[in-house]
Coordinates of N, CA and C in Angstrom, one line a residue:
X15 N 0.4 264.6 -25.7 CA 0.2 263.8 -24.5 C 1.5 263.7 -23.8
X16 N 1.3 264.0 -22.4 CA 3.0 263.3 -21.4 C 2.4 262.4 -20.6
X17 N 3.7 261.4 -20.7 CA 3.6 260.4 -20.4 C 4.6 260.2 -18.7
X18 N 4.2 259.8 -18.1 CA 4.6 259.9 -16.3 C 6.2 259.3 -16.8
X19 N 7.0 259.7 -16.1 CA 8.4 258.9 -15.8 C 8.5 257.3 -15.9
X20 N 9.0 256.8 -16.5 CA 9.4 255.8 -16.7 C 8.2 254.6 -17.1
X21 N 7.0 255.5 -17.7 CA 6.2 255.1 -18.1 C 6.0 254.1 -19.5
X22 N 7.1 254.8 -20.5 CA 7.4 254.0 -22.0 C 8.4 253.2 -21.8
X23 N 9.6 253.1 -20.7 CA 10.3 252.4 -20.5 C 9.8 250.9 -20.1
X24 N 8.7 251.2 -19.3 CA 7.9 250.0 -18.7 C 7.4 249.2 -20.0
X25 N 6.4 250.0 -21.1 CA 6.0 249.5 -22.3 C 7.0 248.8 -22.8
X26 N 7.9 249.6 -23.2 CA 8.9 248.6 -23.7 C 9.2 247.3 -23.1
X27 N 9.6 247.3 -21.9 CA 10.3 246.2 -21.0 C 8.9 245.1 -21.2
X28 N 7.5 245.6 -21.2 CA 6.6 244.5 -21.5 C 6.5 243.7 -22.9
X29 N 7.1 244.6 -23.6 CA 7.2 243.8 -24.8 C 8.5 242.9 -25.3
X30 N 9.2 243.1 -24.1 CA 10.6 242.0 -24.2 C 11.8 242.5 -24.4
X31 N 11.7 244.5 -24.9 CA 12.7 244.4 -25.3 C 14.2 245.2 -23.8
X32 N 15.3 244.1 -24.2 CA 16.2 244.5 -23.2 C 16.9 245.2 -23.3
X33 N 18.4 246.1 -22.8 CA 19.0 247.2 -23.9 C 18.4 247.7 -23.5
X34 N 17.7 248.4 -22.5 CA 17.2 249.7 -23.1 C 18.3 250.7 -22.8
X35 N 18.8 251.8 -23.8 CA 19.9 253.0 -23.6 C 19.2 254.2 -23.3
X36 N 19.6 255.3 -22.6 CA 19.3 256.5 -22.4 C 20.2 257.5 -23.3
X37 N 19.3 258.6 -23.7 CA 20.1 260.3 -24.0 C 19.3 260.9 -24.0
X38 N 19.4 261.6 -23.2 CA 18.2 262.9 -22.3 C 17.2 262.5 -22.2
X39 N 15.8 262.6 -23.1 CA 14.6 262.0 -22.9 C 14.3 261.3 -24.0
X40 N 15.1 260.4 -24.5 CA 14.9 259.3 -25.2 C 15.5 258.5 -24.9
X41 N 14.9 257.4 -25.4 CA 15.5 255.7 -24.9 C 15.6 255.2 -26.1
X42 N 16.5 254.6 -26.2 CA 17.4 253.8 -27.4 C 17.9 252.4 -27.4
X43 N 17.0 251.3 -28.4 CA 17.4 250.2 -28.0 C 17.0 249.6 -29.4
X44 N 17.2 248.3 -29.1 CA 17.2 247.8 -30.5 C 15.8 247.7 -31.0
X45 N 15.1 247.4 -32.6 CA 13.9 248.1 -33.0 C 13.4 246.8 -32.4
X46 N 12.2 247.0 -31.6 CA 11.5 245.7 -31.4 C 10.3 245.9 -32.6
X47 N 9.9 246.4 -33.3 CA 8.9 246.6 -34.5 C 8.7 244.7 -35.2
X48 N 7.7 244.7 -35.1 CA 7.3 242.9 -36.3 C 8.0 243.5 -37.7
X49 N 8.7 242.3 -38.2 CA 9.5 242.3 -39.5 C 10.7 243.1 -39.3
X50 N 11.3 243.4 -38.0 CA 12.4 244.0 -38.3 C 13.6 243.5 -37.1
X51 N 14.3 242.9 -37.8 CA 15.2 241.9 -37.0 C 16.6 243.0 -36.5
X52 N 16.3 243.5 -35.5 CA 17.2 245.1 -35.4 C 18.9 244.4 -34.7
X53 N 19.7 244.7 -35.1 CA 21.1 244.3 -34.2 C 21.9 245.1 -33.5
X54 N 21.4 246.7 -33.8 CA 22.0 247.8 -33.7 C 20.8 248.3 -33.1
X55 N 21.4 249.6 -31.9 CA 20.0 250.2 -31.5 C 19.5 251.1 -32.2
X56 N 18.4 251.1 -33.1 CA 18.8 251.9 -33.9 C 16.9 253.0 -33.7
X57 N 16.5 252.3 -32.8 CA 14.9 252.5 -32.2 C 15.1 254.4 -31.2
X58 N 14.5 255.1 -31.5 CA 14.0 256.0 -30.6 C 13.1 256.2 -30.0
X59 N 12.7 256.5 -28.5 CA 11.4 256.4 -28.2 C 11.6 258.1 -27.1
X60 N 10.5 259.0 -27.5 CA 10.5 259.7 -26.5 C 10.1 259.7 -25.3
X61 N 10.6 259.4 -23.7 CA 10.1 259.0 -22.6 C 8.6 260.3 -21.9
X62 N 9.0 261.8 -22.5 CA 7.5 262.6 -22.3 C 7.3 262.6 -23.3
X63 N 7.1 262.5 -24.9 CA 6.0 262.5 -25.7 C 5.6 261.4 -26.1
X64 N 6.4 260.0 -26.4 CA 6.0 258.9 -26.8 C 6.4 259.0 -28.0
X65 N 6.7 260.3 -28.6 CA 6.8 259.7 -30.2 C 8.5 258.8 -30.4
X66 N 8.1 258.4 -31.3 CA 9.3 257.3 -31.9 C 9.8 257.3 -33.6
X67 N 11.2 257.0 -33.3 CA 11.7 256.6 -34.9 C 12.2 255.4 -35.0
X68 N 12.3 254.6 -36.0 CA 13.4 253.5 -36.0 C 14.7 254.1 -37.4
X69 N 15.4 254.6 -36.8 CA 16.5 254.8 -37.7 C 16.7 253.6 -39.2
X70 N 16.6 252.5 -38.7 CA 16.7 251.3 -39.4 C 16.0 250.8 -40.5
X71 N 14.2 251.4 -40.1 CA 13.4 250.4 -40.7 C 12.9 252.1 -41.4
X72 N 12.7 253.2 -40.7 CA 12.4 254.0 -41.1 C 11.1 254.2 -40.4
X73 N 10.1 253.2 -39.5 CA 9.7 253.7 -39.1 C 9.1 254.3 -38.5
X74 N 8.1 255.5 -38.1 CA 7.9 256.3 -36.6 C 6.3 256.5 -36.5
X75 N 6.3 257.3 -35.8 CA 4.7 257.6 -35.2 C 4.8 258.1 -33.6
X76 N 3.2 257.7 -33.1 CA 3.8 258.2 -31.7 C 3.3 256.8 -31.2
X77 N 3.0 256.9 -29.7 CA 2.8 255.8 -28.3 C 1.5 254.8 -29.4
X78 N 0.2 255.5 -30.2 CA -0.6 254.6 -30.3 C 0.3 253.7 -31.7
X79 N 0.5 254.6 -32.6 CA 0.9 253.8 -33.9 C 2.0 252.8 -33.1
X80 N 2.6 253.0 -32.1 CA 3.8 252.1 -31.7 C 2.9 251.0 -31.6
X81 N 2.0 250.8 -30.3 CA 1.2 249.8 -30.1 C 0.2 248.8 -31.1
X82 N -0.5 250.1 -32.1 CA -1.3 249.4 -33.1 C -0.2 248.6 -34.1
X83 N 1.2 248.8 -34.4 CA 2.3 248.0 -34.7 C 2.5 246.7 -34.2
X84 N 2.7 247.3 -32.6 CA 3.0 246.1 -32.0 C 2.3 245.0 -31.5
X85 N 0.7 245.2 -31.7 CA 0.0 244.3 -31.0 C -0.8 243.9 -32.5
X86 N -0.3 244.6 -33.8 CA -1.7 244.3 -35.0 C -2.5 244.6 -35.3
X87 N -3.1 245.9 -34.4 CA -4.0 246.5 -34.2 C -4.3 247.5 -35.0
X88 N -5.8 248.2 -34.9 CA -5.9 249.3 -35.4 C -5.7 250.8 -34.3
X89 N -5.2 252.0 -34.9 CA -4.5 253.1 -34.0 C -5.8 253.2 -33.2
X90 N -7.5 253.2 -33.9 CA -8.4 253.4 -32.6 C -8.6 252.3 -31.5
X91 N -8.0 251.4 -32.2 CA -8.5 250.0 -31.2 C -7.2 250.1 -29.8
X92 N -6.1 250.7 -30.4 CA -4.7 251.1 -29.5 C -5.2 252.0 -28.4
X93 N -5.9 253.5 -29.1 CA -5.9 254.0 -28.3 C -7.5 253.8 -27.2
X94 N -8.7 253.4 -27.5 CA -9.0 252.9 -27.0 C -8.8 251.8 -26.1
X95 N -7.8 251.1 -26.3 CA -7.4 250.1 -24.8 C -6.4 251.1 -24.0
X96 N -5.6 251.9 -25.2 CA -5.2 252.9 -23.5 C -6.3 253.6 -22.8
X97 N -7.2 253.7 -22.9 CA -7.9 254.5 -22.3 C -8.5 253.6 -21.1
X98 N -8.9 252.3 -22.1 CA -9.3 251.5 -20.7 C -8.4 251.5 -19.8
X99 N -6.9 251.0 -20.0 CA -6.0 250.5 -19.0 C -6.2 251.9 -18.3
X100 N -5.7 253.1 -18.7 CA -5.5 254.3 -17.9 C -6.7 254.2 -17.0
X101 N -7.5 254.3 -17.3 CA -9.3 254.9 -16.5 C -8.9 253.4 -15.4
X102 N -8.8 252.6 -15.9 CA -9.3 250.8 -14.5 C -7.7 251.6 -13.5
X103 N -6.1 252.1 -13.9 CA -5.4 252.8 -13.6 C -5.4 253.7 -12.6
X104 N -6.2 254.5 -12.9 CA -6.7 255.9 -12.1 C -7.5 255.4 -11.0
X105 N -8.6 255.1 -11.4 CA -9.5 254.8 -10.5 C -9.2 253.8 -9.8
X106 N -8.3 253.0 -10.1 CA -7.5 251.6 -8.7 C -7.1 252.7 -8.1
X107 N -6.0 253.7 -8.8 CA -5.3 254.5 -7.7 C -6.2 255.5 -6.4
X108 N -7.6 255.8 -7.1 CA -8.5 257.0 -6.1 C -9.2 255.7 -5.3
X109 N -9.7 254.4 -5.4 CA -9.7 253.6 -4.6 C -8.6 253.4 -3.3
X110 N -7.6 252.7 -3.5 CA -6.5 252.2 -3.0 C -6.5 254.2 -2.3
X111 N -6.1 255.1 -2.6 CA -5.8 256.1 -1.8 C -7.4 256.4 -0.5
X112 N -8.4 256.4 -1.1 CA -9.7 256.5 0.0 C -9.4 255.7 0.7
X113 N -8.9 254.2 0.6 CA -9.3 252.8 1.5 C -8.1 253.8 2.6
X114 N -6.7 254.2 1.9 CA -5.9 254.4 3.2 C -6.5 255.5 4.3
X115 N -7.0 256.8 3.3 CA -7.1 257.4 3.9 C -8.2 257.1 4.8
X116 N -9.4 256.4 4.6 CA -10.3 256.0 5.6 C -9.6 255.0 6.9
X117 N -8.4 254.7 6.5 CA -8.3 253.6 7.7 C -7.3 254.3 8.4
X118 N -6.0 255.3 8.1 CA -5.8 256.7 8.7 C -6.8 257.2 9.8
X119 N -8.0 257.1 9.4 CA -9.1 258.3 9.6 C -8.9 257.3 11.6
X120 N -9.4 256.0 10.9 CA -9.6 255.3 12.4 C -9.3 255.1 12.8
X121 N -8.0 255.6 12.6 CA -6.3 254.4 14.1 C -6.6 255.9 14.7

């Protein structure tokens, strides 16, 4: 799966964490993972694949295991809410683009 620009960066920043560092297409910050009190950035995240390591705690996965981590969850129940958030996502955006383009249509 790729993930849009600055798309995992956002995930992160929703989950509180600050720091975020760049090197090429990973972002590096401290582990925000439950049970792991990180001081050092020791977290990887890929900004187009999603997959991640934590240097620190040891551990990795990709975008869903990150979330089923972060939220408690199970990996189907993760990626299943991505799907909803993506789909209510898309379809705001082909909405919101018709409304312009219909109101374009009539000036």
């Amino acid at each position: 799966m790729q993930f849009q620009k600055g798309f995992i960066r956002k995930v992160l920043e929703d989950y509180g964490v600050e720091k975020i560092g760049s090197s090429g297409s990973n972002l590096t910050c401290c582990c925000p993972l439950p049970n792991h009190k990180d001081h050092t950035p020791s977290f990887s995240i890929n900004e187009n694949t999603g997959l991640w390591l934590c240097f620190g705690c040891g551990r990795k996965g990709n975008y869903y295991h990150f979330i089923s981590a972060m939220e408690g969850i199970s990996y189907q129940e993760a990626q299943d809410n991505f799907r909803s958030v993506y789909t209510q996502h898309y379809y705001n955006h082909l909405i919101t683009d018709s409304v312009d383009s219909l109101e374009r249509a009539e000036q």
